XYZ file of C-alpha atoms in Angstrom:
372
model
C -134.399 246.261 41.905
C -130.187 245.850 41.456
C -128.890 243.533 38.521
C -127.279 241.181 41.430
C -131.136 241.284 43.577
C -132.701 240.293 40.073
C -130.634 237.608 39.405
C -131.320 236.388 43.016
C -135.012 236.584 42.886
C -134.655 234.579 39.105
C -132.867 231.739 41.008
C -135.231 231.547 43.893
C -138.050 231.440 41.602
C -136.436 229.165 39.431
C -135.604 226.643 41.997
C -139.059 226.945 43.719
C -140.644 225.993 40.867
C -138.298 222.929 40.377
C -139.612 221.961 43.785
C -142.997 221.929 42.510
C -142.503 220.161 39.247
C -142.679 216.731 40.531
C -146.357 217.249 41.747
C -147.550 218.298 38.510
C -147.486 214.667 37.037
C -150.866 213.645 35.275
C -152.966 210.805 36.679
C -152.277 207.408 36.623
C -152.420 205.685 33.276
C -155.832 203.669 32.908
C -155.626 199.893 33.205
C -155.357 197.605 30.028
C -159.302 196.403 30.830
C -160.346 199.879 31.036
C -158.753 200.712 27.649
C -160.433 197.803 26.306
C -163.436 198.692 27.753
C -163.696 201.891 25.805
C -162.720 200.495 22.390
C -165.447 200.661 19.766
C -167.006 197.222 18.956
C -165.774 195.148 16.055
C -169.314 195.476 14.118
C -169.608 199.146 14.768
C -172.894 198.965 16.662
C -171.535 200.799 19.340
C -169.245 203.460 16.947
C -169.135 207.176 17.789
C -171.068 209.404 15.841
C -169.833 210.735 12.717
C -168.679 214.644 13.002
C -167.598 216.830 10.164
C -164.744 219.261 9.839
C -165.236 223.052 10.298
C -164.230 226.240 12.275
C -160.618 225.465 11.193
C -160.482 222.026 12.661
C -159.604 218.854 10.148
C -160.098 215.580 11.674
C -157.121 213.247 11.575
C -158.266 209.424 11.308
C -161.398 207.653 12.542
C -162.668 208.658 16.159
C -161.726 206.148 18.856
C -163.836 204.867 22.086
C -167.891 204.003 22.293
C -171.125 205.905 21.138
C -170.781 207.659 24.407
C -167.119 208.053 25.256
C -164.917 208.660 22.395
C -161.884 210.799 21.310
C -161.417 212.885 17.990
C -158.096 213.929 16.875
C -157.921 217.671 14.954
C -155.191 219.801 13.355
C -155.666 223.612 13.355
C -153.292 226.391 12.377
C -153.961 227.894 15.821
C -151.862 225.500 17.875
C -149.118 223.373 16.439
C -149.371 219.438 16.076
C -152.517 217.079 16.202
C -154.777 217.399 19.299
C -157.227 215.066 20.662
C -161.069 215.957 22.124
C -162.533 213.416 24.707
C -166.630 213.785 23.738
C -168.946 212.100 26.835
C -172.568 211.952 25.723
C -175.269 211.072 28.048
C -176.694 207.385 27.672
C -180.308 208.438 25.970
C -178.151 210.466 23.604
C -178.791 208.417 20.331
C -182.325 207.492 21.469
C -183.303 210.901 21.744
C -183.138 212.679 18.441
C -185.221 215.364 19.617
C -183.438 216.273 22.920
C -180.885 219.210 23.320
C -178.224 219.177 25.941
C -176.222 221.323 28.065
C -172.528 221.255 27.784
C -169.548 221.731 30.204
C -166.286 221.910 29.100
C -163.977 220.303 31.175
C -160.075 221.572 30.878
C -157.502 219.252 32.130
C -154.220 219.764 34.284
C -150.837 220.005 33.186
C -149.244 217.032 31.683
C -152.215 215.485 30.827
C -153.801 214.669 27.375
C -157.760 213.630 26.707
C -156.744 210.685 25.150
C -155.836 209.241 28.903
C -159.153 207.453 29.772
C -158.294 208.385 33.285
C -159.377 212.261 32.656
C -163.086 210.603 31.784
C -163.828 210.822 35.839
C -166.839 208.456 37.132
C -169.203 211.380 37.802
C -168.668 212.707 34.222
C -169.220 209.767 32.693
C -172.525 208.944 34.622
C -173.698 212.421 34.296
C -177.611 211.882 32.782
C -178.407 215.305 31.165
C -175.434 216.817 29.938
C -172.650 216.499 27.360
C -169.012 217.173 28.282
C -165.943 218.184 26.177
C -162.606 217.756 27.216
C -160.402 219.339 24.983
C -156.735 219.114 24.803
C -154.742 222.317 26.097
C -151.490 220.909 25.720
C -148.856 219.934 28.155
C -148.600 223.569 29.389
C -150.625 225.803 27.123
C -152.011 227.424 30.389
C -155.131 227.994 28.028
C -154.069 231.201 26.472
C -153.018 232.760 23.421
C -148.938 233.086 23.965
C -147.492 236.768 23.765
C -144.575 234.915 22.146
C -145.607 232.558 18.806
C -142.213 232.360 17.524
C -140.955 229.729 19.997
C -139.718 226.169 19.499
C -143.240 225.015 20.688
C -144.731 226.557 17.462
C -148.337 228.157 17.198
C -149.584 228.169 20.785
C -153.261 230.213 20.479
C -155.107 228.034 22.774
C -157.903 230.331 23.894
C -158.821 230.906 19.979
C -158.643 226.747 19.409
C -160.545 226.421 22.361
C -163.638 229.286 21.951
C -163.397 230.103 18.543
C -162.751 226.459 17.167
C -163.752 223.772 19.343
C -166.948 225.496 20.880
C -168.504 225.966 17.430
C -167.271 222.816 15.950
C -169.158 221.117 19.123
C -172.284 222.977 18.588
C -172.328 222.365 14.949
C -172.170 218.635 15.187
C -173.824 217.844 18.490
C -177.341 218.464 19.686
C -176.523 221.180 22.019
C -178.141 224.125 24.165
C -176.101 227.005 22.873
C -176.990 229.968 25.209
C -174.962 230.827 28.066
C -177.306 229.366 30.837
C -176.888 226.034 29.626
C -172.886 226.092 28.972
C -170.360 225.412 31.462
C -166.820 225.319 31.798
C -164.377 224.051 34.620
C -161.342 222.652 35.214
C -158.196 221.044 37.535
C -155.086 222.817 38.456
C -153.864 224.148 35.495
C -157.563 223.807 33.928
C -158.679 225.770 37.230
C -156.811 228.897 35.840
C -158.135 227.980 32.501
C -161.712 227.967 33.505
C -161.708 231.316 35.352
C -159.958 232.466 32.654
C -162.298 231.676 29.860
C -165.187 232.403 32.009
C -163.794 235.869 32.608
C -163.038 236.472 29.275
C -166.080 235.497 27.576
C -169.028 235.623 30.209
C -171.217 235.543 27.079
C -170.639 232.231 26.682
C -170.645 230.296 29.862
C -173.237 230.543 32.863
C -171.396 228.345 35.015
C -167.633 228.098 36.103
C -165.876 225.512 38.235
C -162.077 225.788 39.451
C -161.113 222.481 41.348
C -157.374 222.947 42.916
C -156.635 225.623 39.976
C -154.061 228.182 39.883
C -156.555 231.027 40.770
C -154.375 233.585 41.575
C -151.027 235.136 39.146
C -150.617 238.096 41.151
C -147.376 238.704 43.099
C -149.121 237.865 45.797
C -148.782 234.034 44.934
C -145.237 234.091 43.196
C -145.110 230.323 43.786
C -147.667 229.862 40.933
C -146.123 232.022 38.996
C -143.152 229.644 39.256
C -144.671 226.612 38.337
C -146.066 228.082 35.030
C -142.333 229.203 34.736
C -141.009 225.501 35.552
C -143.405 224.174 32.825
C -142.292 226.733 30.073
C -138.487 226.412 30.661
C -138.689 222.546 31.624
C -136.432 222.623 34.051
C -137.798 219.410 35.515
C -136.827 217.185 32.316
C -133.433 216.392 33.633
C -135.139 214.214 36.657
C -136.481 212.181 33.771
C -135.333 208.885 34.124
C -134.865 206.189 30.940
C -137.811 205.815 29.001
C -140.150 202.901 29.462
C -142.240 203.389 26.497
C -144.538 206.170 28.332
C -144.014 210.114 28.280
C -142.337 211.437 31.470
C -144.692 213.714 33.325
C -142.054 216.423 34.196
C -141.064 216.940 30.534
C -143.209 219.521 29.098
C -142.103 219.748 25.843
C -139.399 222.046 24.045
C -137.725 224.800 26.234
C -139.207 228.264 25.955
C -138.473 231.349 27.582
C -140.250 232.021 31.293
C -141.408 234.989 28.955
C -143.346 233.256 26.237
C -147.342 233.566 27.614
C -147.518 236.222 29.749
C -144.352 238.258 29.238
C -141.528 238.522 32.088
C -142.929 237.228 35.577
C -140.940 239.724 37.336
C -142.618 242.330 38.948
C -140.069 245.172 38.328
C -141.642 248.640 37.065
C -144.519 247.348 36.326
C -143.232 244.877 33.547
C -145.242 241.940 34.805
C -148.590 243.728 33.688
C -149.748 240.675 31.602
C -149.495 238.418 34.424
C -151.755 240.829 36.059
C -154.245 241.439 33.667
C -154.737 237.514 33.343
C -154.850 236.962 37.389
C -158.245 235.503 37.869
C -158.615 237.170 41.310
C -157.882 240.633 40.259
C -161.030 239.914 37.861
C -163.473 238.206 39.936
C -166.032 241.070 39.426
C -166.346 239.761 35.497
C -167.995 236.559 37.198
C -171.214 238.432 38.181
C -174.110 236.664 36.971
C -172.047 233.461 36.668
C -172.555 230.492 38.848
C -169.247 229.966 40.467
C -167.761 226.808 42.318
C -164.471 226.497 44.027
C -163.042 223.313 45.356
C -159.340 223.090 47.345
C -157.435 220.407 49.859
C -154.797 221.756 52.162
C -152.041 219.437 50.837
C -152.139 218.197 54.486
C -150.247 221.629 55.432
C -147.106 220.277 53.802
C -145.494 223.264 51.570
C -143.987 220.456 49.293
C -147.654 219.400 47.973
C -148.824 221.753 45.129
C -152.336 221.844 46.598
C -150.946 223.885 49.733
C -150.249 226.542 47.724
C -153.538 225.711 45.534
C -155.366 226.274 48.920
C -154.000 229.824 49.219
C -155.242 230.779 45.823
C -158.630 229.030 46.323
C -158.787 231.164 49.650
C -157.832 234.656 48.200
C -160.087 234.035 45.263
C -162.971 233.320 48.151
C -162.243 236.315 49.918
C -162.797 238.297 46.816
C -165.844 236.937 45.740
C -167.187 237.478 48.882
C -165.975 240.960 49.168
C -167.932 241.744 45.744
C -171.216 239.621 47.460
C -170.986 236.778 44.787
C -172.595 234.053 45.312
C -170.262 231.169 45.390
C -169.908 227.053 46.403
C -166.958 226.978 48.122
C -165.389 223.716 49.373
C -162.311 223.063 51.375
C -161.920 219.593 52.306
C -158.597 219.747 54.058
C -156.885 216.490 54.454
C -159.488 214.907 52.230
C -161.084 213.220 55.541
C -164.688 212.248 54.621
C -164.146 213.630 51.006
C -164.213 210.072 49.177
C -162.137 206.981 49.711
C -159.125 208.143 47.852
C -158.448 211.719 48.990
C -155.711 212.587 51.381
C -155.891 216.206 50.669
C -153.315 216.375 48.140
C -153.116 217.705 44.535
C -154.549 214.216 43.204
C -157.085 212.619 41.064
C -158.484 210.682 43.854
C -159.571 214.401 45.515
C -160.641 215.580 42.017
C -162.950 212.632 41.408
C -164.737 213.540 44.900
C -165.216 216.929 43.734
C -167.047 215.816 40.543
C -169.383 213.788 42.720
C -170.352 216.753 44.301
C -170.373 219.236 41.594
C -172.036 217.507 38.752
C -175.425 216.897 40.768
C -175.157 220.543 41.198
C -174.447 221.392 37.902
C -177.356 219.689 36.204
C -179.630 220.975 38.606
C -178.577 224.361 37.550
C -178.984 223.470 34.092
C -182.373 222.023 34.645
C -183.230 225.150 36.016
C -182.451 227.441 33.777
C -184.867 228.871 31.331
């Protein structure tokens, strides 16, 4: 590719990514009433259970929330800054000290944070027989150990943080089932990529995987998805943030870093983008053999300005690859959202993901129950 064509390709990719940024905004903040409802009781009767530091994690301050829905804040040398972890316990957890529970690790999307009560989706809090852990994945951590650890963002070893620290921390502190048949990883949008990535990297850890509206394909067939990743790194949408009203801007992903920070160059020139291809979930779908797989997507109302339009393309590509490999999967394309919950209209929105979980959580609990 000539230098002029390379410059045009980069400019086009940046422009495309900038168009997608407004669609990566987090779920609406919870109401004041819902926040009060999740606060611990003043007398401590509904306080979160105590957790011990370990595995490189140091807790900061006290846990906040209730005995079954609480948030801990930790620090680690693996990822710069403090990080929250939301933990959802089944209602009978305290009353059944003899019982161990399977675990779902639920990975959030870009711009989100587990401190947001909205991430405790109703289907997750209503689960009767499993623990859900929602670890911080950063505003744009992309569930990977970054290639470049010397950016303005500081240390960014997200995979090591989650799989090498959070997971054993949870197993050591809570009554979990620790075999892969009783552990799942799932996520939405950026977290959908993360779930597939973790399940493929560590099939010994996870027996079930879920991706909802995920960035399921990082190949050159889906350059729009690469563009969205690059947009979060270069923070091109921050210029669209207005005056602060006391709430973080969903278009500000933190310090600007290079487009090459996570997987090296995203530009497919002389195979220079090989790290992106190596991390592409579709290319490595074969690693999901013997894993329960669930894929959910809408169609963005066939509107290319809606991120879900592009997510559907990656879901279809993943589905085609899984079918070609003969790997069973639960695949749901709810299109424009008709009949898929009261608040789903086919877009890249929390209303659709809430309904995805209404469908998925009973299936997952049944799979856990059936596992030996």
